[in-house]
XYZ file of C-alpha atoms in Angstrom:
725
model
C -33.408 12.237 -10.283
C -33.399 13.851 -13.692
C -30.525 14.554 -16.029
C -30.767 18.303 -15.649
C -27.582 20.280 -16.186
C -26.087 21.905 -13.137
C -26.941 25.615 -13.450
C -26.587 28.422 -10.907
C -29.517 29.038 -8.640
C -31.880 31.539 -10.403
C -32.227 33.481 -7.168
C -28.514 34.109 -7.202
C -28.576 35.264 -10.832
C -30.697 38.249 -9.884
C -27.977 39.602 -7.591
C -25.770 42.448 -8.701
C -22.526 41.232 -10.186
C -19.592 41.512 -7.806
C -16.265 42.782 -9.039
C -13.995 39.737 -9.631
C -10.769 39.752 -7.659
C -7.270 38.588 -8.563
C -7.999 35.461 -6.527
C -11.097 34.822 -8.667
C -8.938 35.123 -11.785
C -6.332 32.738 -10.371
C -8.944 30.106 -9.413
C -10.644 30.381 -12.801
C -7.402 30.057 -14.774
C -6.015 27.118 -12.751
C -9.135 25.004 -12.304
C -8.275 22.863 -15.375
C -6.001 22.807 -18.447
C -8.740 24.060 -20.796
C -9.237 27.164 -18.660
C -5.488 27.781 -18.546
C -5.049 27.582 -22.349
C -8.172 29.725 -22.846
C -6.562 32.367 -20.620
C -3.326 32.243 -22.656
C -5.235 32.697 -25.928
C -7.235 35.566 -24.431
C -4.028 37.572 -24.056
C -4.107 38.322 -27.806
C -7.712 37.420 -28.703
C -10.128 40.238 -27.739
C -13.222 38.038 -28.170
C -11.888 35.374 -25.804
C -10.796 38.080 -23.360
C -14.351 39.442 -23.295
C -15.726 35.932 -22.691
C -13.247 35.423 -19.857
C -14.294 38.710 -18.223
C -17.982 37.763 -18.387
C -17.204 34.314 -16.974
C -15.252 35.824 -14.090
C -18.063 38.246 -13.325
C -20.605 35.416 -13.331
C -18.430 33.306 -11.034
C -18.003 36.224 -8.637
C -21.760 36.741 -8.532
C -22.383 33.048 -7.888
C -21.531 33.271 -4.205
C -23.189 32.999 -0.823
C -22.052 35.030 2.134
C -21.883 32.983 5.310
C -23.487 34.853 8.152
C -21.971 34.808 11.614
C -24.137 33.396 14.391
C -25.263 35.596 17.218
C -23.218 34.827 20.294
C -25.171 34.211 23.512
C -25.506 37.081 25.960
C -22.958 36.980 28.742
C -22.963 38.740 32.081
C -20.916 41.949 32.221
C -19.647 41.333 35.763
C -16.791 39.008 36.661
C -18.070 35.386 36.356
C -17.119 34.181 39.803
C -19.503 31.214 39.656
C -17.764 29.946 36.516
C -14.329 30.255 38.085
C -15.499 28.486 41.229
C -17.101 25.716 39.154
C -13.863 25.258 37.209
C -11.671 24.945 40.302
C -14.143 22.597 41.992
C -14.094 20.383 38.888
C -10.302 20.473 38.731
C -10.099 19.550 42.404
C -12.596 16.755 41.877
C -10.657 15.333 38.930
C -7.379 15.613 40.810
C -8.937 13.738 43.720
C -10.277 10.965 41.480
C -6.877 10.506 39.881
C -4.689 10.732 42.966
C -7.027 8.867 45.349
C -8.153 6.140 42.980
C -9.467 3.816 45.664
C -11.431 6.549 47.471
C -13.688 8.334 44.968
C -16.120 9.875 47.464
C -14.343 13.218 47.775
C -13.896 13.567 44.025
C -17.545 12.753 43.353
C -18.680 15.266 45.985
C -16.510 18.007 44.504
C -17.895 17.245 41.047
C -21.467 17.469 42.338
C -20.781 20.955 43.674
C -18.994 21.857 40.414
C -21.996 20.785 38.330
C -24.282 22.839 40.532
C -22.175 25.960 40.052
C -21.927 25.314 36.289
C -25.703 25.221 36.002
C -25.946 28.355 38.165
C -23.352 30.077 35.969
C -25.295 29.111 32.843
C -28.561 30.462 34.294
C -26.803 33.732 35.186
C -25.323 33.980 31.658
C -21.775 33.632 32.961
C -20.777 30.435 31.155
C -22.287 29.542 27.792
C -20.949 27.416 25.002
C -20.070 29.322 21.827
C -22.841 29.808 19.300
C -23.266 27.018 16.795
C -22.484 28.069 13.196
C -25.468 29.429 11.282
C -27.453 27.275 8.866
C -27.128 27.942 5.140
C -29.273 27.177 2.109
C -27.043 25.910 -0.671
C -28.937 25.092 -3.884
C -30.058 21.453 -4.126
C -31.672 20.730 -7.518
C -32.216 17.009 -6.743
C -30.553 16.115 -10.062
C -27.729 13.935 -11.227
C -25.836 13.163 -14.415
C -27.789 10.018 -15.236
C -25.505 8.604 -17.915
C -22.431 8.827 -15.672
C -24.402 7.331 -12.761
C -25.455 4.327 -14.858
C -21.898 3.847 -16.107
C -20.638 3.892 -12.512
C -23.110 1.148 -11.550
C -22.098 -1.041 -14.495
C -18.373 -0.662 -13.796
C -18.935 -1.248 -10.071
C -20.678 -4.547 -10.828
C -17.745 -5.559 -13.019
C -15.353 -4.632 -10.224
C -17.435 -6.526 -7.681
C -17.190 -9.788 -9.596
C -13.503 -9.253 -10.384
C -12.728 -9.024 -6.667
C -13.590 -12.706 -6.276
C -10.879 -14.665 -4.503
C -10.056 -11.888 -2.083
C -7.106 -10.387 -3.979
C -6.318 -6.994 -5.485
C -4.973 -6.812 -9.036
C -4.502 -4.087 -11.614
C -7.784 -4.883 -13.372
C -10.131 -4.857 -10.379
C -8.418 -1.794 -8.864
C -8.814 0.097 -12.161
C -12.480 -0.875 -12.386
C -13.054 0.008 -8.742
C -11.449 3.451 -8.907
C -13.143 4.196 -12.248
C -16.577 3.323 -10.880
C -16.018 5.645 -7.922
C -14.824 8.422 -10.240
C -17.931 8.177 -12.421
C -20.151 8.065 -9.326
C -18.606 11.229 -7.846
C -18.874 12.991 -11.222
C -22.536 11.998 -11.546
C -23.435 13.433 -8.130
C -21.119 16.447 -7.876
C -22.661 19.925 -7.878
C -21.082 23.203 -8.856
C -21.898 25.148 -5.732
C -21.640 28.887 -5.149
C -18.592 30.163 -3.357
C -19.005 30.755 0.349
C -17.671 34.125 1.457
C -17.382 35.463 4.976
C -17.075 39.161 4.249
C -13.894 40.344 5.912
C -12.298 43.714 6.542
C -8.720 44.686 7.327
C -9.059 43.959 11.047
C -10.648 40.599 10.365
C -7.903 39.654 7.916
C -5.287 40.588 10.511
C -7.015 38.450 13.123
C -7.155 35.548 10.670
C -3.440 35.895 10.030
C -2.726 35.814 13.764
C -4.967 32.769 14.193
C -3.192 31.054 11.289
C 0.187 31.621 12.930
C -1.156 30.265 16.226
C -2.638 27.258 14.442
C 0.718 26.420 12.853
C 2.340 26.625 16.278
C -0.319 24.409 17.871
C -0.022 21.907 15.031
C 3.757 21.813 15.514
C 3.288 21.015 19.212
C 0.875 18.198 18.307
C 3.325 16.775 15.750
C 6.053 16.831 18.408
C 3.863 14.795 20.775
C 3.118 12.270 18.017
C 6.683 11.781 16.749
C 8.965 12.403 19.731
C 10.812 9.208 20.692
C 8.796 7.128 18.259
C 11.806 4.852 17.922
C 11.812 3.988 21.635
C 8.224 4.396 22.864
C 6.882 1.761 22.959
C 10.235 0.068 23.272
C 9.407 -3.507 22.215
C 6.828 -5.193 19.982
C 4.416 -7.900 21.080
C 2.670 -10.761 19.316
C 0.235 -8.616 17.337
C 3.204 -6.909 15.706
C 4.609 -10.263 14.604
C 1.310 -11.039 12.889
C 1.254 -7.591 11.293
C 4.822 -7.857 9.976
C 3.975 -11.199 8.377
C 0.977 -9.602 6.661
C 3.164 -6.787 5.353
C 5.803 -9.301 4.253
C 3.204 -11.164 2.192
C 2.416 -7.955 0.301
C 6.095 -7.540 -0.580
C 5.986 -11.071 -1.974
C 3.123 -10.190 -4.329
C 0.224 -11.495 -2.235
C -2.169 -8.525 -2.453
C -4.938 -9.537 -0.082
C -8.129 -7.516 0.405
C -8.458 -8.853 3.950
C -5.847 -10.632 6.060
C -7.445 -13.545 7.956
C -4.461 -14.175 10.250
C -5.095 -13.678 13.991
C -8.922 -13.346 13.794
C -8.770 -11.102 10.728
C -7.551 -7.631 9.837
C -8.568 -5.033 7.294
C -5.847 -4.284 4.768
C -5.318 -0.534 4.835
C -2.557 -0.421 7.434
C -0.590 -3.188 5.698
C -0.368 -1.297 2.421
C 0.274 1.972 4.261
C 3.193 0.333 6.103
C 4.704 -0.861 2.815
C 4.531 2.735 1.568
C 6.089 4.130 4.762
C 8.837 1.478 4.786
C 9.831 2.299 1.214
C 9.444 6.055 1.604
C 11.551 6.323 4.768
C 13.819 3.340 4.146
C 12.875 1.660 7.433
C 12.179 -1.778 5.925
C 9.931 -4.461 7.386
C 10.503 -3.364 10.942
C 8.775 -2.446 14.154
C 9.751 1.169 13.473
C 7.904 1.116 10.147
C 4.729 0.052 11.952
C 5.104 2.728 14.646
C 6.083 5.516 12.269
C 3.183 4.647 9.975
C 0.559 4.811 12.709
C 2.104 7.965 14.203
C 1.691 9.627 10.808
C -1.934 8.448 10.720
C -2.405 10.145 14.077
C -1.034 13.369 12.602
C -3.386 13.136 9.612
C -6.322 13.129 12.048
C -5.442 16.537 13.478
C -6.773 18.841 10.704
C -10.194 17.221 10.954
C -10.242 17.744 14.712
C -9.626 21.440 14.093
C -12.374 21.606 11.459
C -14.807 19.770 13.739
C -14.092 22.364 16.414
C -14.942 25.118 13.946
C -18.097 23.271 12.898
C -19.327 23.076 16.490
C -18.179 26.549 17.457
C -15.569 28.792 15.910
C -11.892 28.992 15.051
C -10.917 29.315 18.687
C -12.768 26.111 19.528
C -10.922 24.500 16.639
C -7.581 25.622 18.057
C -8.459 24.401 21.552
C -9.613 21.034 20.168
C -6.479 20.714 18.040
C -4.231 21.427 21.026
C -6.044 19.197 23.516
C -6.299 16.307 21.048
C -2.729 16.800 19.866
C -1.147 16.546 23.310
C -3.623 14.077 24.852
C -2.217 10.805 26.196
C -5.121 8.739 24.812
C -4.816 9.437 21.059
C -1.034 9.761 21.388
C -0.538 6.275 22.792
C -2.856 4.527 20.345
C -1.146 6.381 17.489
C 2.362 5.198 18.352
C 1.662 1.541 19.174
C 2.130 0.456 15.550
C -1.238 -1.275 15.149
C -4.425 -0.193 13.356
C -5.808 1.735 16.333
C -5.528 5.345 14.993
C -7.458 4.432 11.846
C -10.687 4.575 13.869
C -10.488 8.279 14.843
C -8.720 9.128 11.562
C -11.783 8.252 9.476
C -14.479 8.867 12.091
C -13.515 12.561 12.335
C -13.930 13.480 8.621
C -17.009 11.264 8.263
C -18.725 13.237 11.032
C -17.313 16.578 9.885
C -18.684 16.365 6.357
C -21.964 14.854 7.545
C -22.626 17.632 10.072
C -21.433 20.397 7.768
C -23.496 18.985 4.930
C -26.668 19.016 7.009
C -25.911 22.568 8.123
C -25.130 23.982 4.672
C -27.250 21.674 2.462
C -24.098 21.018 0.470
C -24.432 17.736 -1.398
C -20.693 17.533 -2.024
C -20.062 17.247 1.707
C -22.151 14.082 1.782
C -20.053 12.644 -1.038
C -16.932 13.248 1.049
C -18.629 11.799 4.124
C -19.454 8.643 2.176
C -15.895 8.334 0.850
C -14.391 8.562 4.335
C -17.036 6.216 5.708
C -16.082 3.621 3.104
C -12.358 4.116 3.672
C -12.819 3.730 7.418
C -14.293 0.282 6.884
C -10.961 -0.727 5.321
C -9.107 0.454 8.430
C -9.932 -0.932 11.876
C -12.910 -3.107 12.747
C -14.267 -0.880 15.609
C -15.022 1.688 12.894
C -17.981 -0.524 11.916
C -20.025 1.334 14.541
C -19.742 4.567 12.530
C -22.320 3.609 9.827
C -24.808 3.113 12.656
C -23.878 6.522 14.062
C -24.431 8.089 10.625
C -27.964 6.656 10.483
C -28.557 7.824 14.064
C -27.400 11.328 13.054
C -30.034 11.516 10.313
C -32.732 10.226 12.679
C -31.773 12.909 15.207
C -31.849 15.498 12.415
C -35.305 14.369 11.241
C -36.682 14.624 14.783
C -35.733 18.304 15.133
C -37.335 21.396 13.731
C -34.209 22.485 11.847
C -34.906 19.739 9.293
C -38.297 21.167 8.353
C -38.447 21.717 4.616
C -35.277 19.668 4.031
C -36.400 16.156 4.864
C -36.903 15.043 1.268
C -33.418 16.244 0.400
C -32.023 14.678 3.579
C -33.278 11.249 2.511
C -31.388 11.715 -0.742
C -28.281 12.876 1.140
C -28.373 9.752 3.279
C -28.682 7.740 0.085
C -25.609 9.501 -1.320
C -23.582 8.574 1.765
C -24.767 4.961 1.591
C -24.070 4.589 -2.142
C -20.697 6.336 -2.045
C -19.495 4.389 0.973
C -20.696 1.136 -0.628
C -18.619 1.894 -3.721
C -15.516 2.503 -1.567
C -16.298 -0.581 0.534
C -16.792 -2.725 -2.585
C -13.693 -4.999 -2.290
C -14.477 -5.827 1.327
C -18.156 -6.274 0.501
C -17.227 -8.999 -1.972
C -14.848 -10.555 0.552
C -17.562 -10.435 3.234
C -19.999 -12.274 0.984
C -17.390 -14.816 -0.090
C -15.715 -15.397 3.289
C -18.185 -14.241 5.984
C -16.614 -16.332 8.732
C -13.244 -14.566 8.418
C -14.638 -11.077 7.926
C -16.768 -11.224 11.079
C -14.487 -13.334 13.254
C -12.977 -10.580 15.396
C -16.237 -8.734 16.114
C -18.420 -11.830 16.555
C -15.940 -13.569 18.840
C -15.810 -10.548 21.163
C -19.580 -10.099 21.128
C -20.702 -13.716 21.501
C -17.592 -15.705 22.425
C -18.148 -17.925 19.381
C -15.402 -18.403 16.791
C -16.849 -18.794 13.308
C -13.514 -20.136 12.057
C -12.638 -22.750 14.688
C -16.123 -23.444 16.029
C -14.874 -23.008 19.598
C -17.030 -20.998 21.979
C -16.535 -19.157 25.238
C -19.754 -18.800 27.246
C -20.756 -15.308 28.316
C -19.766 -14.757 31.969
C -23.286 -13.630 32.838
C -26.656 -12.490 31.442
C -26.340 -10.486 28.204
C -28.105 -7.333 29.433
C -26.277 -7.332 32.752
C -22.855 -7.512 31.045
C -23.850 -4.821 28.548
C -24.993 -2.391 31.235
C -21.890 -3.098 33.313
C -19.651 -2.518 30.289
C -21.522 0.685 29.443
C -21.080 1.945 32.992
C -17.352 1.222 33.045
C -16.824 2.660 29.565
C -18.510 5.950 30.482
C -16.296 6.163 33.575
C -13.114 5.744 31.540
C -12.847 9.475 30.765
C -12.532 10.534 34.400
C -11.917 7.375 36.395
C -10.456 4.152 34.949
C -9.321 3.405 31.391
C -8.985 -0.349 31.914
C -6.182 -2.823 32.418
C -4.673 -3.328 28.940
C -1.071 -2.281 29.586
C 0.147 -2.606 25.991
C -1.905 0.382 24.796
C -2.713 2.365 27.928
C -1.518 3.360 31.351
C -3.773 0.990 33.310
C -6.335 2.158 35.848
C -5.973 5.900 35.379
C -8.431 8.260 33.669
C -8.299 8.361 29.883
C -8.214 12.180 30.091
C -5.805 14.376 31.995
C -6.971 16.502 34.943
C -7.709 19.653 32.923
C -9.369 17.964 29.951
C -11.329 15.626 32.226
C -12.711 18.491 34.307
C -13.643 20.471 31.183
C -15.285 17.362 29.715
C -17.717 17.027 32.619
C -18.486 20.751 32.490
C -18.914 20.593 28.726
C -21.423 17.746 28.960
C -23.459 19.730 31.487
C -23.401 22.844 29.300
C -24.385 20.829 26.227
C -27.400 19.462 28.098
C -28.332 22.965 29.305
C -28.065 24.431 25.802
C -30.011 21.578 24.266
C -32.788 22.090 26.798
C -32.952 25.740 25.716
C -32.393 25.567 21.951
C -33.231 21.989 20.896
C -30.485 21.997 18.262
C -29.872 18.573 16.729
C -26.104 19.118 16.734
C -25.957 19.227 20.521
C -27.954 16.021 20.751
C -25.730 14.347 18.145
C -22.566 15.248 20.034
C -24.015 13.891 23.280
C -25.220 10.684 21.625
C -21.920 10.164 19.796
C -20.012 9.856 23.083
C -21.455 6.460 24.128
C -21.937 5.292 20.529
C -18.271 5.740 19.644
C -17.419 3.687 22.756
C -19.621 0.785 21.634
C -16.838 -1.319 20.073
C -15.318 -1.509 23.541
C -18.648 -1.868 25.346
C -19.718 -4.762 23.112
C -16.852 -6.963 24.259
C -19.453 -9.007 26.112
C -17.611 -12.325 25.997
C -14.479 -10.720 27.450
C -15.650 -7.882 29.716
C -12.166 -7.617 31.186
C -11.127 -6.041 27.852
C -13.499 -3.125 28.475
C -12.765 -0.279 28.593
C -10.081 -0.372 25.917
C -8.543 2.843 24.601
C -7.999 1.310 21.172
C -11.545 0.061 20.557
C -12.983 3.241 22.070
C -10.595 5.483 20.126
C -13.383 7.316 18.311
C -14.737 8.462 21.655
C -11.662 10.660 22.119
C -12.970 12.893 19.315
C -16.311 13.635 20.976
C -14.867 13.891 24.495
C -12.042 16.295 23.670
C -14.286 18.374 21.399
C -16.682 18.745 24.335
C -13.785 19.884 26.535
C -12.716 22.435 23.914
C -16.247 23.859 23.758
C -16.303 24.267 27.534
C -12.912 25.996 27.508
C -14.017 28.429 24.807
C -17.146 29.263 26.806
C -14.991 29.966 29.852
C -12.664 32.271 27.904
C -15.601 34.145 26.367
C -17.222 34.665 29.757
C -14.028 35.820 31.445
C -13.062 38.213 28.640
C -16.538 39.670 28.111
C -16.416 43.448 27.825
C -12.886 43.444 26.344
C -11.516 45.014 29.538
C -7.727 44.641 29.571
C -7.639 43.094 33.050
C -10.393 40.622 32.156
C -8.604 39.679 28.904
C -5.378 39.099 30.817
C -7.159 36.871 33.351
C -8.994 34.947 30.614
C -6.015 34.173 28.435
C -3.602 33.883 31.340
C -5.786 31.242 32.984
C -6.228 29.488 29.630
C -2.475 29.412 29.131
C -1.958 27.901 32.566
C -4.637 25.252 31.949
C -3.223 24.264 28.543
C 0.363 24.187 29.819
C -0.681 22.059 32.800
C -2.500 19.678 30.467
C 0.508 19.410 28.149
C 2.952 18.766 30.992
C 0.791 16.059 32.536
C 0.208 14.315 29.212
C 3.929 14.464 28.484
C 4.640 12.780 31.798
C 1.981 10.110 31.263
C 3.264 9.089 27.821
C 7.005 9.631 27.966
C 7.585 8.636 31.585
C 4.762 6.606 33.143
C 3.622 4.647 30.094
C 7.210 4.077 28.978
C 8.255 2.665 32.373
C 5.171 0.494 32.669
C 5.545 -0.865 29.148
C 9.230 -1.663 29.676
C 8.332 -3.598 32.818
C 5.847 -5.769 30.934
C 7.517 -6.168 27.525
C 9.973 -8.901 26.613
C 13.399 -7.902 25.328
C 13.104 -9.333 21.813
C 15.330 -6.552 20.452
C 18.279 -7.922 22.429
C 17.609 -11.424 21.126
C 17.392 -10.009 17.627
C 20.818 -8.430 18.114
C 22.214 -11.796 19.198
C 20.806 -13.342 16.021
C 22.360 -10.573 13.930
C 25.754 -11.049 15.615
C 25.567 -14.806 15.055
C 24.739 -14.291 11.384
C 27.480 -11.701 10.913
C 30.045 -14.035 12.494
C 29.002 -17.319 10.925
C 27.339 -16.160 7.720
C 23.871 -17.609 8.325
C 21.114 -17.937 10.945
C 19.582 -21.283 9.930
C 21.122 -22.995 12.969
C 19.861 -20.463 15.477
C 16.817 -21.354 17.591
C 14.752 -20.065 20.500
C 13.190 -22.583 22.850
C 9.601 -21.555 23.706
C 8.477 -21.247 27.301
C 5.000 -20.385 28.668
C 4.321 -16.622 28.834
C 7.787 -15.805 27.496
C 8.787 -14.176 24.207
C 7.010 -14.567 20.884
C 9.697 -16.472 18.969
C 8.896 -14.645 15.721
C 9.771 -11.185 17.018
C 13.574 -11.525 17.401
C 13.687 -12.334 13.687
C 11.910 -9.065 12.912
C 14.690 -7.168 14.691
C 17.294 -9.210 12.811
C 15.714 -8.459 9.434
C 14.248 -11.974 9.041
C 10.506 -11.244 9.298
C 9.271 -14.500 7.763
C 10.798 -17.037 10.163
C 9.640 -18.392 13.489
C 12.781 -19.321 15.457
C 10.889 -21.668 17.787
C 12.366 -25.114 18.440
C 10.539 -27.315 20.926
C 12.563 -29.651 23.193
C 11.136 -32.790 21.594
C 12.731 -31.697 18.311
C 16.256 -31.064 19.656
C 17.512 -34.348 18.185
C 16.739 -33.078 14.674
C 19.564 -30.528 15.041
C 22.327 -33.097 15.586
C 23.092 -33.726 11.924
C 23.053 -30.032 11.001
C 26.448 -28.358 10.570
C 27.834 -26.227 13.391
C 27.997 -23.596 14.704
C 24.636 -23.685 16.465
C 22.987 -21.403 18.993
C 20.059 -22.020 21.325
C 18.353 -19.328 23.444
C 16.104 -20.325 26.326
C 14.483 -19.013 29.510
C 16.811 -19.161 32.561
C 14.337 -21.142 34.645
C 13.867 -23.801 31.957
C 16.144 -26.408 33.559
C 14.654 -29.189 31.443
C 15.931 -27.488 28.285
C 19.329 -26.818 29.845
C 19.774 -30.461 30.828
C 18.586 -31.754 27.446
C 21.019 -29.541 25.533
C 23.967 -30.476 27.779
C 23.177 -34.142 27.277
C 22.889 -33.735 23.513
C 25.924 -31.461 23.146
C 28.376 -32.147 26.031
C 30.909 -29.674 24.606
C 28.398 -26.838 24.288
C 29.068 -23.526 26.038
C 26.366 -22.071 28.279
C 26.356 -18.343 29.049
C 23.847 -15.951 30.562
C 22.911 -12.808 28.672
C 22.573 -9.905 31.088
C 19.684 -7.780 29.849
C 19.251 -4.043 30.270
C 15.645 -4.927 31.181
C 15.338 -5.874 34.839
C 14.595 -9.575 35.251
C 14.752 -10.293 31.495
C 18.060 -12.201 31.233
C 18.170 -15.241 28.977
C 20.482 -18.198 28.452
C 22.593 -18.820 25.349
C 23.858 -22.309 24.501
C 26.547 -22.268 21.812
C 27.717 -25.352 19.918
C 30.942 -24.628 18.094
C 31.474 -28.034 16.421
């Protein structure tokens, strides 16, 4: 790359100057402080005013109008094959869900549905919306060399300063500065992209904007409603997470938290921010509220991905279906790192795909930034760099890349370099402590712990387990989402009836369109479905953990986007011709489908999942309240203990509820005698069936008072042994 200055494309300079608008003036004046003060001086300086006018005219001319793609031809008659295919698919999905042990009828109905979908596509009744048109943004293959070299030098300094696995003000400053210089060295001043709108188009955009706000509000409701009570209780992973967050508040600023097979740091620091911002403290609610907000932050990128694969209506459908879907909703409200996978996978793919479509280098910079950030989030995201490379390979193998392959190699390099800069702290940690960084992934893949040296043999041949896991993972959308009750409703489809039926139809239509058009974007979307499931599939040492909604969370993006594309194609086919009756049928049916989907997902999350989780969770909140009452009455909680019992409560969690996140209240029976010389009052909690503990305490403290705590959770009572003196 040379050090050429970034100048407008000469071809664009030959165009007639467009009249600058008030919006052009506003953008020019507010882009930086120098421009603002230059505008102020131009109010009384005629020479500066003339310069400002010429600059505005040049900026207005430096624009590219984005052409609209030609929509596929659709049959003018009523698309009865499409409607029949839809209802067959819905019936098939309903059968699979309601008759889980007898799939034959559901499979047969789906076979007929697929046949009618293909027939409808051949007869031009049901097509996916046209993919957005390609653009030719200027790509001079240049960079600001001095800034690029400076970024490398500062990045090396940051890399060495990250030794020891801790953040500090110096290495953070170096790290952020290196990234800033890198972005500046690569950034291009691109022409504005205009769409050319008239009054009718502006009115339609306003209506769509209002609808989008409404859809977004519905999605936010699904993410935040009853966050305080669903899920109702934490489990052991939350205890580990609270301890990690507690360490940050004590000044231990780790880059990677090795506790419990290792965790990336992003959620810990995000939770500290949420706890301070909302005043929720080091609590279970802080964890849940933080991840629910991460789920909300994903939504705009789902909408933009829908637009990138279709149009604004696809974006709205994708936003709605993803916003109300049980799968991303549950993993967003658990309080663990799960939503960080789709949160960063969505923008990484968005900017990558849009960059390849528009030849916009800046999109690849953004893609690299989000790729690097995702690696700080949740370990299943580590599959996304492989998907990015696969995307470029798919692009190279298709005719649309002709004439752009040299630039595409550079664009891939930009993503790699930018993501490496963002990944820099973890890269240093990986090199310095490889056994901790890879522990979680390697242990699931091979059964070997790099930290302890313990190994669990694979339960069968490698290839056989992989193919079995792949098969079960691909069935999770419409059949069985696994048995992990803490983050799913076990043994039901990951998608609701409507979204699941549309997903199957969408896959068929994607294959049909790819066979006709050979567009790399269709192939990428199809390939991304199994690839984003790979973190779940690759649990070869523990195949019972596959499928897992959390490790396959990125797959929800591709699956629901495919469903949204199918729904848009249905609406377009039904409303073709703009006949009032056809429009009413199209949007009436769409409204019924979306409402049905929302109602079912509401029931799954707020009724079924809630009941199932309550049945399996231990009532640590009630124990925490007992600790709080004991402390309020006696002024301290140092003489309060919980006696462990197999498969009972995690003895760290009641302390979290009581505001004591850094203490494990466990006291094993062999250590009871150590409590004798401690001052009373004393309190022991134990499992009702632990008669050995009951007898030992009565022998040690004959005057102790034994009571049974009656829990609001069925079958979750516990015993309290109080020693007053």
